[in-house]
Coordinates of C-alpha atoms in Angstrom, one line a residue:
X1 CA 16.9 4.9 9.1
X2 CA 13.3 5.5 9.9
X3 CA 11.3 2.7 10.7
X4 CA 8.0 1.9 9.0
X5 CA 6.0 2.8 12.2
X6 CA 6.8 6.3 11.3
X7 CA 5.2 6.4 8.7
X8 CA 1.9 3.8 9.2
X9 CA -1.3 4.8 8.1
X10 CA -2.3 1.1 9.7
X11 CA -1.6 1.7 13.4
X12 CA -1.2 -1.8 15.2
X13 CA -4.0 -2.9 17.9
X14 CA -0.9 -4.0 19.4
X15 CA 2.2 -2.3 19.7
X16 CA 4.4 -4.1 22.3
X17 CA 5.9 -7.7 22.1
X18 CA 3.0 -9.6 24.3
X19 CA 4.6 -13.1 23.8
X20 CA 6.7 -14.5 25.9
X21 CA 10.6 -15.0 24.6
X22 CA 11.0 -18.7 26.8
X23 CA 14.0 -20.8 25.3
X24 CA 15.0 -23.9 26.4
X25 CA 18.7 -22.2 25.8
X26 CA 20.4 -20.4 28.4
X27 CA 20.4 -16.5 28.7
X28 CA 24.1 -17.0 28.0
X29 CA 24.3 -18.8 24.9
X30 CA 21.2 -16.6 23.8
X31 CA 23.3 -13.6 24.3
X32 CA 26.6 -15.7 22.1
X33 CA 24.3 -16.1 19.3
X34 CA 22.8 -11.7 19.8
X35 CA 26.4 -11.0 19.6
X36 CA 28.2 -13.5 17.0
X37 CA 25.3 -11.6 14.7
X38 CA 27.1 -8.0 15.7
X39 CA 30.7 -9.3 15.7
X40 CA 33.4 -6.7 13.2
X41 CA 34.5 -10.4 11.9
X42 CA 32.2 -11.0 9.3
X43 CA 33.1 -14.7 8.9
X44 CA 31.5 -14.8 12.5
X45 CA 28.5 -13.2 11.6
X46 CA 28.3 -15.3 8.2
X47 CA 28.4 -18.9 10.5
X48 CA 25.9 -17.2 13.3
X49 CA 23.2 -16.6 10.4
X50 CA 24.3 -20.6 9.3
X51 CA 23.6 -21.3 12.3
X52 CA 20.2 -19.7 12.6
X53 CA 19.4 -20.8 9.4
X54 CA 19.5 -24.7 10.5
X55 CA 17.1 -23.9 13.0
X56 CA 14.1 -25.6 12.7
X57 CA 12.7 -26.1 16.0
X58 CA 14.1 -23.1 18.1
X59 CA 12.3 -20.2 19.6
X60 CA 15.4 -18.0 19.1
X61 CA 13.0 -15.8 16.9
X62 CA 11.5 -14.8 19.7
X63 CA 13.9 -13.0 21.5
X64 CA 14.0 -9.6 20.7
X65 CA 18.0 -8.6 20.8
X66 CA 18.7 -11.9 18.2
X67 CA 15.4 -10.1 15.7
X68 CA 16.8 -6.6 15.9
X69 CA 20.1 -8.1 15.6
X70 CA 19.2 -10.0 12.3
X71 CA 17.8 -6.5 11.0
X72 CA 21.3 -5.1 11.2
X73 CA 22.8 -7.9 9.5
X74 CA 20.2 -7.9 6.6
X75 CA 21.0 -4.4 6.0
X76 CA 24.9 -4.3 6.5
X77 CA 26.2 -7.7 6.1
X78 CA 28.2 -9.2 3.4
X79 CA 26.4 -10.5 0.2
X80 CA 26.8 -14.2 2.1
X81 CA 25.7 -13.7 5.4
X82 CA 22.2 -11.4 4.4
X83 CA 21.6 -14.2 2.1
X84 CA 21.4 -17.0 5.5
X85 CA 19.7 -13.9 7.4
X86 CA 17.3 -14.2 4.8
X87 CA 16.9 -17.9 5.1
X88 CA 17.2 -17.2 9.2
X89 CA 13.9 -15.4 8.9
X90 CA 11.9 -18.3 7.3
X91 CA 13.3 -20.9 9.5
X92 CA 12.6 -19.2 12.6
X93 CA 9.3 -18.3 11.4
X94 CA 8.6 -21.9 11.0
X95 CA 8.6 -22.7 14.6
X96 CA 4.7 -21.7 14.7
X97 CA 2.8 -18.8 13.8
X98 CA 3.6 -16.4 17.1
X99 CA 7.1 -16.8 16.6
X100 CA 6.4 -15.4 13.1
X101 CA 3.9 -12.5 14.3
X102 CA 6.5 -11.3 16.7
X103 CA 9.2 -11.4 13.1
X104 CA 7.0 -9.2 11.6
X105 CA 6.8 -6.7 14.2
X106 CA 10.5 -6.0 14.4
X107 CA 11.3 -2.7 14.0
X108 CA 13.1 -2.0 10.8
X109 CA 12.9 -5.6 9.3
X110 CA 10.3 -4.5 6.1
X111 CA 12.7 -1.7 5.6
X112 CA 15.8 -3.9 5.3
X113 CA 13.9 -6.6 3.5
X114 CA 12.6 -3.7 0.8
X115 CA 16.0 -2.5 0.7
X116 CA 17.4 -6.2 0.0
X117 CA 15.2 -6.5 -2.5
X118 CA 15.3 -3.4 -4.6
X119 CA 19.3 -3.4 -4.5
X120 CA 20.6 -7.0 -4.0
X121 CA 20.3 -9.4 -7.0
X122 CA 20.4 -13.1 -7.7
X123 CA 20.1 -15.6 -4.9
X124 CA 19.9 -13.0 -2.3
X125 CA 17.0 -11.0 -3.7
X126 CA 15.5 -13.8 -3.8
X127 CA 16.2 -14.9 0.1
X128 CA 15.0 -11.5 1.0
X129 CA 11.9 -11.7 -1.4
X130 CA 11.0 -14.8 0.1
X131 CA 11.5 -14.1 3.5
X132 CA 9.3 -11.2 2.6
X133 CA 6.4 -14.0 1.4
X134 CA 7.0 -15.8 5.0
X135 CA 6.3 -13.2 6.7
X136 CA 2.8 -12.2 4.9
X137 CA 1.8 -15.8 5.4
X138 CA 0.4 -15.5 8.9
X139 CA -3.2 -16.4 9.1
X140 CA -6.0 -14.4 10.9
X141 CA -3.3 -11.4 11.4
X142 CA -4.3 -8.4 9.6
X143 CA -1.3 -6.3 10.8
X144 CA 1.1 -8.5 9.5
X145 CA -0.5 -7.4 5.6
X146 CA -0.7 -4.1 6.9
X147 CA 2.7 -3.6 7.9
X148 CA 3.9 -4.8 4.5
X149 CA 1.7 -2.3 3.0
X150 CA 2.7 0.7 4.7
X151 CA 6.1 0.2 4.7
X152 CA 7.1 3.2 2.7
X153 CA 8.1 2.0 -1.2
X154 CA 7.4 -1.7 -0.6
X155 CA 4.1 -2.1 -2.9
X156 CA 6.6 -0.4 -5.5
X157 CA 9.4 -2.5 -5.2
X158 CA 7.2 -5.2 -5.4
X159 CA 5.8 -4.1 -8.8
X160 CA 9.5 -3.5 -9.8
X161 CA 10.2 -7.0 -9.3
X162 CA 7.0 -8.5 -11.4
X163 CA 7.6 -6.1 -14.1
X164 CA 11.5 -6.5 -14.6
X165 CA 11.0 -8.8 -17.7
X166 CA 8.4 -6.7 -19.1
X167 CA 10.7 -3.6 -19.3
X168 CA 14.1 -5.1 -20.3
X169 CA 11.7 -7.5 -23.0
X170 CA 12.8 -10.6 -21.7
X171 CA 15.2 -12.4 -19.3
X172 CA 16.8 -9.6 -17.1
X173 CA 19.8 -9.9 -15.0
X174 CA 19.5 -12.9 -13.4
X175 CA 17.2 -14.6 -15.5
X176 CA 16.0 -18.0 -15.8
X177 CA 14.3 -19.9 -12.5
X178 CA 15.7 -17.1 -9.8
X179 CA 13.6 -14.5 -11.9
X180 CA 10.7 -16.8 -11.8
X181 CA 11.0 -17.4 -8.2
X182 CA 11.7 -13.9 -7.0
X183 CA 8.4 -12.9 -9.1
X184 CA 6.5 -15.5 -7.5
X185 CA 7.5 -14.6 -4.0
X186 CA 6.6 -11.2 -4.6
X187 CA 3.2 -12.2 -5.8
X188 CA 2.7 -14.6 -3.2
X189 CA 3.5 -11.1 -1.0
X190 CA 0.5 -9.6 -2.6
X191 CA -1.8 -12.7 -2.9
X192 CA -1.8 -12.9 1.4
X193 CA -1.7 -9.4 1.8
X194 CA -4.5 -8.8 -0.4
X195 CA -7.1 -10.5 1.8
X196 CA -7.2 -7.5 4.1
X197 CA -9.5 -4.7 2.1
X198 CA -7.4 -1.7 3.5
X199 CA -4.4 -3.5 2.2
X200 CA -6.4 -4.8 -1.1
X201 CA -6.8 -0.5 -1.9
X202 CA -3.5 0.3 -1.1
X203 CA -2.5 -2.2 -3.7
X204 CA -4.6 -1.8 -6.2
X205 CA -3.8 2.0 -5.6
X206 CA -0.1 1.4 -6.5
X207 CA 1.5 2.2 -9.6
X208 CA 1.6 -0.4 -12.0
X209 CA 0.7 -2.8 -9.5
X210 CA -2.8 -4.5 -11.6
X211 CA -0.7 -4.3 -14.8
X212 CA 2.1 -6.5 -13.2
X213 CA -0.2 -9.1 -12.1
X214 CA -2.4 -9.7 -15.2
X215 CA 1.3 -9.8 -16.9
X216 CA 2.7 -12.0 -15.1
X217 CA -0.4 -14.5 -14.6
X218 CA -0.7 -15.0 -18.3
X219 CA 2.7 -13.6 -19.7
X220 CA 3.5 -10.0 -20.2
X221 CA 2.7 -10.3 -24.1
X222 CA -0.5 -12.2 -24.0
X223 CA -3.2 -11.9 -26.8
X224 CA -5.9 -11.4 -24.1
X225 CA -5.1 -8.0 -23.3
X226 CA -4.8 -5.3 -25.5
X227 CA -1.0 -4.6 -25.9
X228 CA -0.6 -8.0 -26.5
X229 CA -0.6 -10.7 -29.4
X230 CA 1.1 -13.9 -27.7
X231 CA 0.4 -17.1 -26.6
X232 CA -0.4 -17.6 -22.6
X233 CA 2.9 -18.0 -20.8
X234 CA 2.7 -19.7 -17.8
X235 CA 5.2 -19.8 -14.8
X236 CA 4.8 -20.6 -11.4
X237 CA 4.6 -17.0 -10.4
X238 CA 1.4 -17.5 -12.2
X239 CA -1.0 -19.3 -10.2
X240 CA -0.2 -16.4 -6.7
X241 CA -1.0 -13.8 -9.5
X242 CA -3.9 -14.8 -10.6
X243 CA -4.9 -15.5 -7.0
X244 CA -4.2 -12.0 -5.9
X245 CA -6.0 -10.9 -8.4
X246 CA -8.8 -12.9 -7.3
X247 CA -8.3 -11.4 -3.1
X248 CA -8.5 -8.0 -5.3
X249 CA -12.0 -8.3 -6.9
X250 CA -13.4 -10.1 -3.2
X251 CA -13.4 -6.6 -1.8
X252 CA -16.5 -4.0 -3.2
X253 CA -15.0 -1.1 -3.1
X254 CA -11.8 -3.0 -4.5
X255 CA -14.0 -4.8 -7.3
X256 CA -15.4 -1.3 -8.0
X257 CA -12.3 0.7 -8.8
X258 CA -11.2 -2.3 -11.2
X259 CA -14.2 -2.0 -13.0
X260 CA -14.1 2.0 -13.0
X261 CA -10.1 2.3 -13.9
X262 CA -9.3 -1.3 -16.3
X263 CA -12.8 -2.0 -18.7
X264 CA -10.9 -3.8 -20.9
X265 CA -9.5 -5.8 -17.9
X266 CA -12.9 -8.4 -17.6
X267 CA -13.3 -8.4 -21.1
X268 CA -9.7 -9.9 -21.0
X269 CA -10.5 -12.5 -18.2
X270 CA -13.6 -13.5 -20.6
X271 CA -11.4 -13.9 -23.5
X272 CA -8.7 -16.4 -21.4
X273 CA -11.4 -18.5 -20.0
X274 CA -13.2 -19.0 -23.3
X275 CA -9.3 -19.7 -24.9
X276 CA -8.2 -21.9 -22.3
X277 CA -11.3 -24.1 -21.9
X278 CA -10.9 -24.6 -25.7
X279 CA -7.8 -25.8 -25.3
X280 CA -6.8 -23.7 -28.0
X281 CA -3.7 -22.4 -26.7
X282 CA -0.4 -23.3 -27.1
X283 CA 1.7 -22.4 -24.0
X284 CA 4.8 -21.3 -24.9
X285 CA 6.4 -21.3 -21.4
X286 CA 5.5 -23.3 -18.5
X287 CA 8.0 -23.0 -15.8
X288 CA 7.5 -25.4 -12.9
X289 CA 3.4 -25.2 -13.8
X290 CA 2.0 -28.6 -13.9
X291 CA -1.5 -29.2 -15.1
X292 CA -3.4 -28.7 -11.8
X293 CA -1.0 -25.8 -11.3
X294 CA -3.1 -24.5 -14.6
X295 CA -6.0 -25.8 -12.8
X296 CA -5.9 -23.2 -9.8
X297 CA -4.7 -20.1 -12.5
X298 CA -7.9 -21.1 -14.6
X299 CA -10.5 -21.5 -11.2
X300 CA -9.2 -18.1 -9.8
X301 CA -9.5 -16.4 -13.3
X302 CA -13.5 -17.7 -13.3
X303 CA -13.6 -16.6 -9.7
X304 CA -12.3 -13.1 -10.8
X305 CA -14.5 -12.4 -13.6
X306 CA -17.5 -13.8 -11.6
X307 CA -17.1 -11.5 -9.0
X308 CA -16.4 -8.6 -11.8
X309 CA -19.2 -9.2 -13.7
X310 CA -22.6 -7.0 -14.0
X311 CA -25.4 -9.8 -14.1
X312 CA -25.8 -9.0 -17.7
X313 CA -22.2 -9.5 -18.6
X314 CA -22.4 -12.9 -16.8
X315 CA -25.4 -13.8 -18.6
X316 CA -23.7 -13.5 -21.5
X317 CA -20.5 -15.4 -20.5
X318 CA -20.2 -19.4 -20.9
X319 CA -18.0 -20.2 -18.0
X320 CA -17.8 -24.1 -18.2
X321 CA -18.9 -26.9 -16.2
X322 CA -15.7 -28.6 -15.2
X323 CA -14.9 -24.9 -13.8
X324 CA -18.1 -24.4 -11.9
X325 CA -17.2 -27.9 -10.7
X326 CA -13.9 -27.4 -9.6
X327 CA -15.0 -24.5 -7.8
X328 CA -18.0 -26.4 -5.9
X329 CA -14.9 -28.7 -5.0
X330 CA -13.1 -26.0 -4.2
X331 CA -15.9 -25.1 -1.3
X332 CA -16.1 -28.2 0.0
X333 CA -12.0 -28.7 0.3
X334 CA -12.6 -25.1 2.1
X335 CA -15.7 -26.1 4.7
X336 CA -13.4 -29.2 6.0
X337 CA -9.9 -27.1 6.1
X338 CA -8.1 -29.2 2.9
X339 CA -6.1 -27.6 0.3
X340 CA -7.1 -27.8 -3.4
X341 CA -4.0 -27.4 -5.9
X342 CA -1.7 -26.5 -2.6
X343 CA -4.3 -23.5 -1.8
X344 CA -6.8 -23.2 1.1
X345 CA -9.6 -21.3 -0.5
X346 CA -11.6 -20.2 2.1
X347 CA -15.6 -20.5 2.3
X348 CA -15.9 -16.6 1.6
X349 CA -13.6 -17.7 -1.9
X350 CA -15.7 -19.5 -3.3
X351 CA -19.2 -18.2 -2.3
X352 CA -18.7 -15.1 -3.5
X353 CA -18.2 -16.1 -6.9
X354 CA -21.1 -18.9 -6.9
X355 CA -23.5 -16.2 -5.5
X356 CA -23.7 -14.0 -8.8
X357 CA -23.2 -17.2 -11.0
X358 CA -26.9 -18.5 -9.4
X359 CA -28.5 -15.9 -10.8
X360 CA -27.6 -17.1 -14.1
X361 CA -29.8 -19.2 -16.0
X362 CA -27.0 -21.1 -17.9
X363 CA -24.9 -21.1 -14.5
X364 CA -27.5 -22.0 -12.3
X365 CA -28.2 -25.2 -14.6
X366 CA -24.5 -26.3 -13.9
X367 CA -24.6 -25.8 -9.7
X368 CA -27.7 -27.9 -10.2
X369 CA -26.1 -30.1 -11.8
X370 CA -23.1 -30.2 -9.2
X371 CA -24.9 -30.6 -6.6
X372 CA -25.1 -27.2 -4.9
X373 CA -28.8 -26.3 -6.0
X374 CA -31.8 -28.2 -5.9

């Protein structure tokens, strides 16, 4: 199988494993774990990956026979044993964030992850889905989002997984909380990647890929956009929706292309803020979304359509107080390093959406009033 540097249109700064691999194992029982992972006895394979699983404090990840050797289990093992691969890859890439830069730059792990996902189901779609989301989550390391994003198909797996529901009109195979979750990892996927601009393009760029979030930030049915007539649904997948669609419209050229391809996309973000700070909704799902769950869906919408917005249009929008609020709480969170609703927005969030609301009379009032202007 070809690996995804084949085909990379985002060569790598760095192509060679600079870390070092030090273990406070021996090169012996380094070498029992590389080879219990290749044994023809599956069972042994199965309790190696256990094993790797429970590892919460080794640097096994970074030794390169015991990553390539996980790669071959992900994409030949039993049902069992790529499932604990799958949870292998998250606990090793625990250990701190080099361990978890040199997972990401295995050769053929994206593939067998994409392939895992596409054509496993249930739990171990979504092991693989979130190991996937583990992987994107290194900060201050573009290549990591561009690796995901040019491995070939991935973006389009990825929108197969949000849209499932949509298509089959409910449920799917699998249904219930692991369809919830393997949605949200898959948008958590996009939400880290999409802070790179390269990446942002390639995603927006992708099939189906804008129509999958907005679907699954709000539910696939909702009355805010055109095909729809529903209620909001909210889920937990939600909130990294809504945030990737907010890393989306931080990039121009990004912004630009929404604006060109979806008009009816900011008229539909105008609609769901006036709705929802009405409280006029009634939500007719809410998987595992509390209230300041809703809280971080509703800031990154305002964020969005900020960004979105001509000065005219924003003129003409009423975005409330308590949001302008949250989102001058939101920068401050940001400046010391805290999380706000379990997301660290940056400083870049949060100004570039306050910038364009200055320059609104009614908006301007409101930073005034928070604080932010004199």
């Amino acid at each position: 199988m070809a690996s995804a540097e084949d085909h990379d249109p985002f060569p790598l700064e760095i192509e060679r494993d600079e870390l070092p691999a030090s273990s406070a194992l021996s090169e012996q029982e380094i070498e029992n774990v590389a080879n219990g992972l290749m044994s023809l006895d599956q069972q042994v394979v199965t309790s190696t990956v256990k094993l790797l699983a429970k590892q919460e404090d080794s640097d096994l990840g970074r030794h390169p026979t015991v990553r390539k050797n996980l790669v071959h289990v992900i994409l030949s093992g039993t049902e069992e044993a790529v499932l604990w691969a799958c949870h292998a890859i998250c606990s090793l890439g625990q250990v701190d964030p080099l361990t978890r830069i040199q997972l990401g730059r295995t050769p053929g792990l994206h593939l067998a992850l994409r392939d895992a996902i596409q054509l496993r189901r249930g739990a171990v779609r979504v092991a693989a889905c979130t190991a996937l989301a583990a992987l994107s989550e290194v900060q201050c390391e573009k290549s990591s989002a561009e690796r995901i994003a040019s491995t070939p198909g991935m973006l389009e797996v990825l929108v197969e997984v949000m849209s499932a529901e949509d298509d089959e009109g409910g449920g799917g195979e699998g249904g219930g909380m692991e369809e919830v979750q393997v949605k949200d990892s898959a948008a958590m996927v996009l939400h880290n990647a999409s802070n790179c601009e390269r990446v942002a393009a390639a995603i927006l760029n992708t099939p189906g890929m804008l129509r999958a979030l907005r679907h699954l930030s709000v539910g696939p049915r909702c009355k805010y956009w055109d095909e729809g007539c529903a209620e909001p649904e909210l889920t937990c997948a939600s909130i990294n929706a809504m945030c990737a669609i907010n890393n989306l419209a931080k990039h121009p050229s990004v912004r630009h292309r929404i604006r060109e391809t979806e008009p009816g996309f900011l008229c539909g973000l105008s609609r769901l803020l006036t709705d929802l700070e009405a409280e006029s909704p009634s939500r007719t799902a809410q998987v595992g979304v509390d209230a300041g769950g809703e809280k971080a869906i509703l800031v990154a919408a305002v964020m969005s359509a900020a960004k979105l917005s001509t000065e005219r249009e924003l003129a003409e929008m009423r975005i409330a107080s308590s949001q302008i609020a949250s989102i001058v709480l939101c920068l401050r969170k940001g400046v010391s390093g805290e999380a706000w609703q379990g997301i660290l927005w940056s400083v870049t969030d949060c100004v570039l959406p306050l910038l364009p609301l200055a320059n609104s009379e009614h908006h301007r009032r409101l930073l005034v009033q928070c604080g932010v202007l004199p």
